[in-house]
PDB file of C-alpha atoms in Angstrom:
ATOM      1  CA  UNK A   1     113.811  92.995 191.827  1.00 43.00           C
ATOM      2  CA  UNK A   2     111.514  93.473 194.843  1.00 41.00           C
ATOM      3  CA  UNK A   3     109.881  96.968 194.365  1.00 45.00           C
ATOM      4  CA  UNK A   4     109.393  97.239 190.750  1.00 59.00           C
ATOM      5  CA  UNK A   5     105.731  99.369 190.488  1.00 73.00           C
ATOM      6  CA  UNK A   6     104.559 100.351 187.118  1.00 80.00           C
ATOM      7  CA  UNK A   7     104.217 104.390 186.653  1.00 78.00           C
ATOM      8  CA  UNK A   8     100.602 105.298 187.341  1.00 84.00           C
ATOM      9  CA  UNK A   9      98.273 104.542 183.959  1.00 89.00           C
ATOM     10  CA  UNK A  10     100.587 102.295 182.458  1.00 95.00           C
ATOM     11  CA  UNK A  11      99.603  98.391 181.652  1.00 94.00           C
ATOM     12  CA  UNK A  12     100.425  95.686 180.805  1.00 96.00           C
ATOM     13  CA  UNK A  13      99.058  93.631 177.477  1.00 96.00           C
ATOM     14  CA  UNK A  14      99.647  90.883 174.999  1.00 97.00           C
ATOM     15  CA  UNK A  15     100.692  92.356 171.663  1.00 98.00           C
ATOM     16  CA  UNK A  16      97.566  93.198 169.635  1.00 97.00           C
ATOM     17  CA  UNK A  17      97.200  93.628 165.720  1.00 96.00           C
ATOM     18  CA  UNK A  18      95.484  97.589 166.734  1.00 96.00           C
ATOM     19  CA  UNK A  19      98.328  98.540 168.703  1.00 97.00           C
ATOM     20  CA  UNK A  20     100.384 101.444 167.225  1.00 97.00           C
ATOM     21  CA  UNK A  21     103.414  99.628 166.295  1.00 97.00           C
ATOM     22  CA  UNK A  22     104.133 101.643 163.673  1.00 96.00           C
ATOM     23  CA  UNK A  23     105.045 104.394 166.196  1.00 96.00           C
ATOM     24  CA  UNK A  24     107.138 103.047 168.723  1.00 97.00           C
ATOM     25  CA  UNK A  25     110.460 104.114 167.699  1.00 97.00           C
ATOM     26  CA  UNK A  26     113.496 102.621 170.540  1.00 96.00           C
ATOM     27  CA  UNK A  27     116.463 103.779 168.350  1.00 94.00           C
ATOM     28  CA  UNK A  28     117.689 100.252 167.428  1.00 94.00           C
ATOM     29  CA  UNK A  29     116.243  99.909 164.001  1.00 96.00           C
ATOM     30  CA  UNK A  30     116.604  96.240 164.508  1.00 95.00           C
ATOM     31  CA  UNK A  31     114.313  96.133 167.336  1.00 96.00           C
ATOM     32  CA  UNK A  32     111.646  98.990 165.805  1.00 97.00           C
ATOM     33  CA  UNK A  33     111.522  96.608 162.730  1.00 97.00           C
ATOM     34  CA  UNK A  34     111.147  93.511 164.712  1.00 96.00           C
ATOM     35  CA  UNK A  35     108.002  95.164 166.237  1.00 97.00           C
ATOM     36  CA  UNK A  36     106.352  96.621 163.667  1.00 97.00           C
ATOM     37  CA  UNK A  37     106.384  94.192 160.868  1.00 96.00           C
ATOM     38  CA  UNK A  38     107.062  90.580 162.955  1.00 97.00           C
ATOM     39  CA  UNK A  39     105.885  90.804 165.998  1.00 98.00           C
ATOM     40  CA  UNK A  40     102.265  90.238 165.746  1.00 97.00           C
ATOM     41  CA  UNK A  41     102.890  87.571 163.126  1.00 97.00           C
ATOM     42  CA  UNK A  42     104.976  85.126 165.127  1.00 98.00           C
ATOM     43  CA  UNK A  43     102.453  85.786 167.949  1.00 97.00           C
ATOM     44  CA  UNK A  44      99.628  84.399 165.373  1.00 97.00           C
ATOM     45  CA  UNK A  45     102.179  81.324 164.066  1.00 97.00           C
ATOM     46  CA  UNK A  46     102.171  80.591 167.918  1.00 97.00           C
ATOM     47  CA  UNK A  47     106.398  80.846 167.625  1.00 97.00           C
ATOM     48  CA  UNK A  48     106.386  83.263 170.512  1.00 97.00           C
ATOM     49  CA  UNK A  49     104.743  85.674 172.706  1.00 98.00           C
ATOM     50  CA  UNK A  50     104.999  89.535 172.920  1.00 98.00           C
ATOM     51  CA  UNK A  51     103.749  91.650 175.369  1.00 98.00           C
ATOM     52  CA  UNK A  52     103.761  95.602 175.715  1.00 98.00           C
ATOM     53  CA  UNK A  53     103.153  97.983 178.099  1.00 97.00           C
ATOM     54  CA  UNK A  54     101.067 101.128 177.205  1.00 97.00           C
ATOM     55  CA  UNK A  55     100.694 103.997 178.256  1.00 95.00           C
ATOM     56  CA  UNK A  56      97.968 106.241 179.275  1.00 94.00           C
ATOM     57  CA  UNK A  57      97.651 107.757 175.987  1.00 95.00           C
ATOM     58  CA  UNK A  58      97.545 104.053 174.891  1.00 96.00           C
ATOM     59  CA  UNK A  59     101.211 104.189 172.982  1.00 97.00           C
ATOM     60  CA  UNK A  60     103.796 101.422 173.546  1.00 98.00           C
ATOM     61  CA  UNK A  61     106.120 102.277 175.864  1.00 97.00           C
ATOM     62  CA  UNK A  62     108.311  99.242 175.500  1.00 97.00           C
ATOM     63  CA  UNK A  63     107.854  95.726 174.809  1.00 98.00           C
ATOM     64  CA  UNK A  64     109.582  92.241 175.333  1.00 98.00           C
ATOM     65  CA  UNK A  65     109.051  88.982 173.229  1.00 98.00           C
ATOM     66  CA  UNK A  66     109.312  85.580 174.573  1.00 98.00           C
ATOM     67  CA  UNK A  67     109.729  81.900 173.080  1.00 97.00           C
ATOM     68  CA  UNK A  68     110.958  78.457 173.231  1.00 96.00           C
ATOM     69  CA  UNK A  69     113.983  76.689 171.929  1.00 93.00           C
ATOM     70  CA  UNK A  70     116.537  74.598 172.185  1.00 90.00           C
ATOM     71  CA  UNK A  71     120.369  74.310 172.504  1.00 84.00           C
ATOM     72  CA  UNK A  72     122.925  71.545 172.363  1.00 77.00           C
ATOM     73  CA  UNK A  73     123.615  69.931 175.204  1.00 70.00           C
ATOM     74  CA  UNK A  74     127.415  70.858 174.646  1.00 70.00           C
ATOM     75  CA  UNK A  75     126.590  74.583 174.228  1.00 75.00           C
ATOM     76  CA  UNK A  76     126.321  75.291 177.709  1.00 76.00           C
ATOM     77  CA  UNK A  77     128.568  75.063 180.267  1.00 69.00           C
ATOM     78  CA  UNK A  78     129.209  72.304 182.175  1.00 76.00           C
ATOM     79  CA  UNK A  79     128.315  73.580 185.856  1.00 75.00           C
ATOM     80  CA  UNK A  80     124.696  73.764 184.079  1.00 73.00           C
ATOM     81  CA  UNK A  81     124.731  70.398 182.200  1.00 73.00           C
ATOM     82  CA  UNK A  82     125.810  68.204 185.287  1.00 72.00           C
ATOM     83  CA  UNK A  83     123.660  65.638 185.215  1.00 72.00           C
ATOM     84  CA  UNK A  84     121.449  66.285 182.052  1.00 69.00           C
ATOM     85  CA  UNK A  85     120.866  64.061 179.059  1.00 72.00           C
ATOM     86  CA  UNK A  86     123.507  64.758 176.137  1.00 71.00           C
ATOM     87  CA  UNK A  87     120.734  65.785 173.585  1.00 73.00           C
ATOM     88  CA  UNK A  88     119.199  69.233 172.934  1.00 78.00           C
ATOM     89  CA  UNK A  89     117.849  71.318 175.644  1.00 89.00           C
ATOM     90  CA  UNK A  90     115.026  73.146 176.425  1.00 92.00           C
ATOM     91  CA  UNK A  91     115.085  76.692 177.107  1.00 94.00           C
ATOM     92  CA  UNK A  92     113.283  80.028 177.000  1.00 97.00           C
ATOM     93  CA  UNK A  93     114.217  82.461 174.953  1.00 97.00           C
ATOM     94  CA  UNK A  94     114.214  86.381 175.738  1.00 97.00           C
ATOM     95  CA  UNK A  95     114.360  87.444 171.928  1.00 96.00           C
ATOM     96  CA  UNK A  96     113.588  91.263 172.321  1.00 97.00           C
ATOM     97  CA  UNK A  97     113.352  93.503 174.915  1.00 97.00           C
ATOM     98  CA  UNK A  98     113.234  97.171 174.473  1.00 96.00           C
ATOM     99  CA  UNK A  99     112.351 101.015 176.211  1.00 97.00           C
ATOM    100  CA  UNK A 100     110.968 103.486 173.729  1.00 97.00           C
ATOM    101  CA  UNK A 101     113.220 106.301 173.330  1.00 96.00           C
ATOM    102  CA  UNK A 102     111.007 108.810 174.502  1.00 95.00           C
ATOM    103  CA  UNK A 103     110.693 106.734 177.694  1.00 95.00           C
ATOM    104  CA  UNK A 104     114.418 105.303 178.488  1.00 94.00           C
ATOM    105  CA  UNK A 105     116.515 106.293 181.633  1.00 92.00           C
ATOM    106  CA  UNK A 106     113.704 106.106 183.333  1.00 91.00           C
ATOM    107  CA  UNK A 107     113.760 102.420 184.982  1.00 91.00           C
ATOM    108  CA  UNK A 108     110.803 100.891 182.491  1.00 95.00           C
ATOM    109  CA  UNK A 109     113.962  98.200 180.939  1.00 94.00           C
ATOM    110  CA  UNK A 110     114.230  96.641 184.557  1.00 93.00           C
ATOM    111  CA  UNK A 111     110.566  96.606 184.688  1.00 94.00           C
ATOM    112  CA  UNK A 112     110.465  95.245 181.634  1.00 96.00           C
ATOM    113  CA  UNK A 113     113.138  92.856 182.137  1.00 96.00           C
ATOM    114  CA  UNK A 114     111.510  91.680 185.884  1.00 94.00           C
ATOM    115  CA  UNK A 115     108.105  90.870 184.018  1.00 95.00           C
ATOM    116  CA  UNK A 116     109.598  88.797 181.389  1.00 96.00           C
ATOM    117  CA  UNK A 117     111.170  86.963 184.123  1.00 96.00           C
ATOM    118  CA  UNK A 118     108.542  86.470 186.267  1.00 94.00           C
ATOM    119  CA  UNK A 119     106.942  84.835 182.728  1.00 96.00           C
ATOM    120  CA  UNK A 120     109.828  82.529 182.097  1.00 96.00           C
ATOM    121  CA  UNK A 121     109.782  81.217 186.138  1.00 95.00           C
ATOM    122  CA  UNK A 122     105.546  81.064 185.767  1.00 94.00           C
ATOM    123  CA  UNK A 123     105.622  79.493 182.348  1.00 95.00           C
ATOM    124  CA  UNK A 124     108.770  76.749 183.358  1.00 93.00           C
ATOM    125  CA  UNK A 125     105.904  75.675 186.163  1.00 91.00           C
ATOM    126  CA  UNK A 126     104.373  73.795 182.586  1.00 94.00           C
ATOM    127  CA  UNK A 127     107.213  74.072 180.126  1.00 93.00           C
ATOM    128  CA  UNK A 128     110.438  73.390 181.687  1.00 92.00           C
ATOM    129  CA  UNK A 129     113.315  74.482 180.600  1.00 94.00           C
ATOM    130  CA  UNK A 130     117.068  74.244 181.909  1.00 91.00           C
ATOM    131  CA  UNK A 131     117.943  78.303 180.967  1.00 93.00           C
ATOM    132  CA  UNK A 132     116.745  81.705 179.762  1.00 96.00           C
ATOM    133  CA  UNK A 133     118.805  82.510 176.757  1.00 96.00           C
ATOM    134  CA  UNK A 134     118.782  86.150 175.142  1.00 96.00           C
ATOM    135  CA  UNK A 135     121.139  87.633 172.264  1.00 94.00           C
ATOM    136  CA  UNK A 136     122.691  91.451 173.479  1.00 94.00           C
ATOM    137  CA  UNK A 137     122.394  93.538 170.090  1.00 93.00           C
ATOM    138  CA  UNK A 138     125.103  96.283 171.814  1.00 93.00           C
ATOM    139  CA  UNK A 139     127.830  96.478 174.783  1.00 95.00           C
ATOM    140  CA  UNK A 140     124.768  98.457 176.435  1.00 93.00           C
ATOM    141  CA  UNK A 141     122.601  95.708 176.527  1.00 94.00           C
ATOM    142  CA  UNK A 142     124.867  93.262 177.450  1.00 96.00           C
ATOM    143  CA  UNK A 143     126.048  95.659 180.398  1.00 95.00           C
ATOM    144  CA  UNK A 144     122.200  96.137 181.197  1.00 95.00           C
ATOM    145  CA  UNK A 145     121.827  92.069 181.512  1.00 96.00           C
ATOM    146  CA  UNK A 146     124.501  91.109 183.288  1.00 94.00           C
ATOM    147  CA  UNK A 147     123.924  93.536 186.100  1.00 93.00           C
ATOM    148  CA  UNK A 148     120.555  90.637 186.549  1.00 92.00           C
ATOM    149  CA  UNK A 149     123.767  88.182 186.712  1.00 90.00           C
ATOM    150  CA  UNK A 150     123.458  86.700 182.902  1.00 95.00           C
ATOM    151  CA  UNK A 151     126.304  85.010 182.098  1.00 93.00           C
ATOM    152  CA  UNK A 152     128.268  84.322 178.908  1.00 92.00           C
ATOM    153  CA  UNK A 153     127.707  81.024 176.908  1.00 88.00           C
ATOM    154  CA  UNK A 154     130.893  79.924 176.181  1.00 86.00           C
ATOM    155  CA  UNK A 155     132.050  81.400 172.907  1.00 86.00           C
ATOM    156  CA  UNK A 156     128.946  83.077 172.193  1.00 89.00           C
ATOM    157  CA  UNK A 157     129.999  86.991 174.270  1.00 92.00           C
ATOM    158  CA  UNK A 158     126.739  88.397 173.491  1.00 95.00           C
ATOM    159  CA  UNK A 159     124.453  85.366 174.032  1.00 93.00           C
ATOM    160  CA  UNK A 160     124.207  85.147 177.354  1.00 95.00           C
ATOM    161  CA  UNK A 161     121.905  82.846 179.861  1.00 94.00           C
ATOM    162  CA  UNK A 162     120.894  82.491 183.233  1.00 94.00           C
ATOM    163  CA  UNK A 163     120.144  79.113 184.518  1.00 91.00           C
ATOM    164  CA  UNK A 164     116.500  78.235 185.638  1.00 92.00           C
ATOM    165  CA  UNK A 165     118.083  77.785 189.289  1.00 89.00           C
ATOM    166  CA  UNK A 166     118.967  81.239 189.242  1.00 90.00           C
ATOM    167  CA  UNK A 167     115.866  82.234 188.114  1.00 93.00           C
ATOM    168  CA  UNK A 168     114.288  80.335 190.744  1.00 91.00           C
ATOM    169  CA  UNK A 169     116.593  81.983 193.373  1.00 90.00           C
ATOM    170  CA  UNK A 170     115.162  85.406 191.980  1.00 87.00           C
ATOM    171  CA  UNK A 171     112.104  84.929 192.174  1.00 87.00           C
ATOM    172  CA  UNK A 172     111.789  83.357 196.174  1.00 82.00           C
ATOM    173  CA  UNK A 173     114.235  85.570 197.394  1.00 66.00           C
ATOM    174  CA  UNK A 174     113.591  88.672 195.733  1.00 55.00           C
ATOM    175  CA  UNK A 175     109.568  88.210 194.720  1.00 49.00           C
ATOM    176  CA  UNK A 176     108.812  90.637 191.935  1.00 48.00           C
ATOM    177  CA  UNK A 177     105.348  93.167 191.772  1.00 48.00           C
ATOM    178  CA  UNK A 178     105.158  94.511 188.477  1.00 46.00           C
ATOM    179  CA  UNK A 179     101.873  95.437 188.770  1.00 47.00           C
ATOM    180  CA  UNK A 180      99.820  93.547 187.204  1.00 45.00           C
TER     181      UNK A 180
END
């Protein structure tokens, strides 16, 4: 992760109702939809956070949303659960996370990806949480998260987590500038 710059003129903001939503287009209709018609309204129901990154011409080059949950204690595996209460667990949840098409192959999902991160670790500093959880819509994506060493929930193949200890190691070992 160490490394990560943004491209020169792009930022970094919290989702706002005048951003051109309507435009970005990623080529997962799930994910276009997700922006342009949910996004800002979970952000104002305070059930999770999205931020974008723009571009110079102020267009939103990709975007990733963030929230809390929970999972059952016996949905995890047990190397994580070792010595936790049997109850539901907290844990942050990576719900979207995408490159618009125009912009992919370029790096900007790792960037992407490293920010979001860096959230999760900053926000767990208030809110803590035993995992990052995220749900892979294609074989791609999953690909694209392990190679950050996500693993598998048992019986779920495309939800996949990475403990907040990992996390942790990530961010210590390999500190993150994203360019804030």
């Amino acid at each position: 992760m160490s490394g990560v710059k943004l491209p020169g003129g792009f930022r970094w903001e919290r989702l706002q109702r005048d951003h051109p939503r309507r435009q970005f287009a990623s080529g997962q209709p799930e994910v276009d939809d997700w922006l342009r018609t949910k996004a800002w309204q979970h952000q104002n129901k305070h059930l999770s956070v999205t931020k974008v990154l723009l571009d110079q011409a102020q267009q939103i080059v990709g975007f990733y949303t963030l929230a809390t949950g929970q999972v059952d204690f016996g949905d995890l595996p047990e190397p994580l659960t070792r010595h936790l209460a049997r109850r539901s667990l907290p844990v942050a949840v990576l719900e979207w996370l995408d490159v618009s098409a125009t912009y992919q192959k370029q790096g900007l999902g790792r960037i992407l990806l490293a920010h979001s991160l860096r959230d999760c670790y900053e926000a767990g500093g208030t809110f803590p949480f035993v995992a990052v959880i995220l749900d892979c819509l294609t074989d791609a994506a999953k690909s694209f998260y392990r190679r950050w060493d996500f693993e598998e929930l048992p019986g779920h193949p495309y939800r996949l987590f990475a403990s907040y200890q990992q996390l942790e190691a990530m961010m210590k070992d390999r500190p993150v500038d994203v360019g804030d």
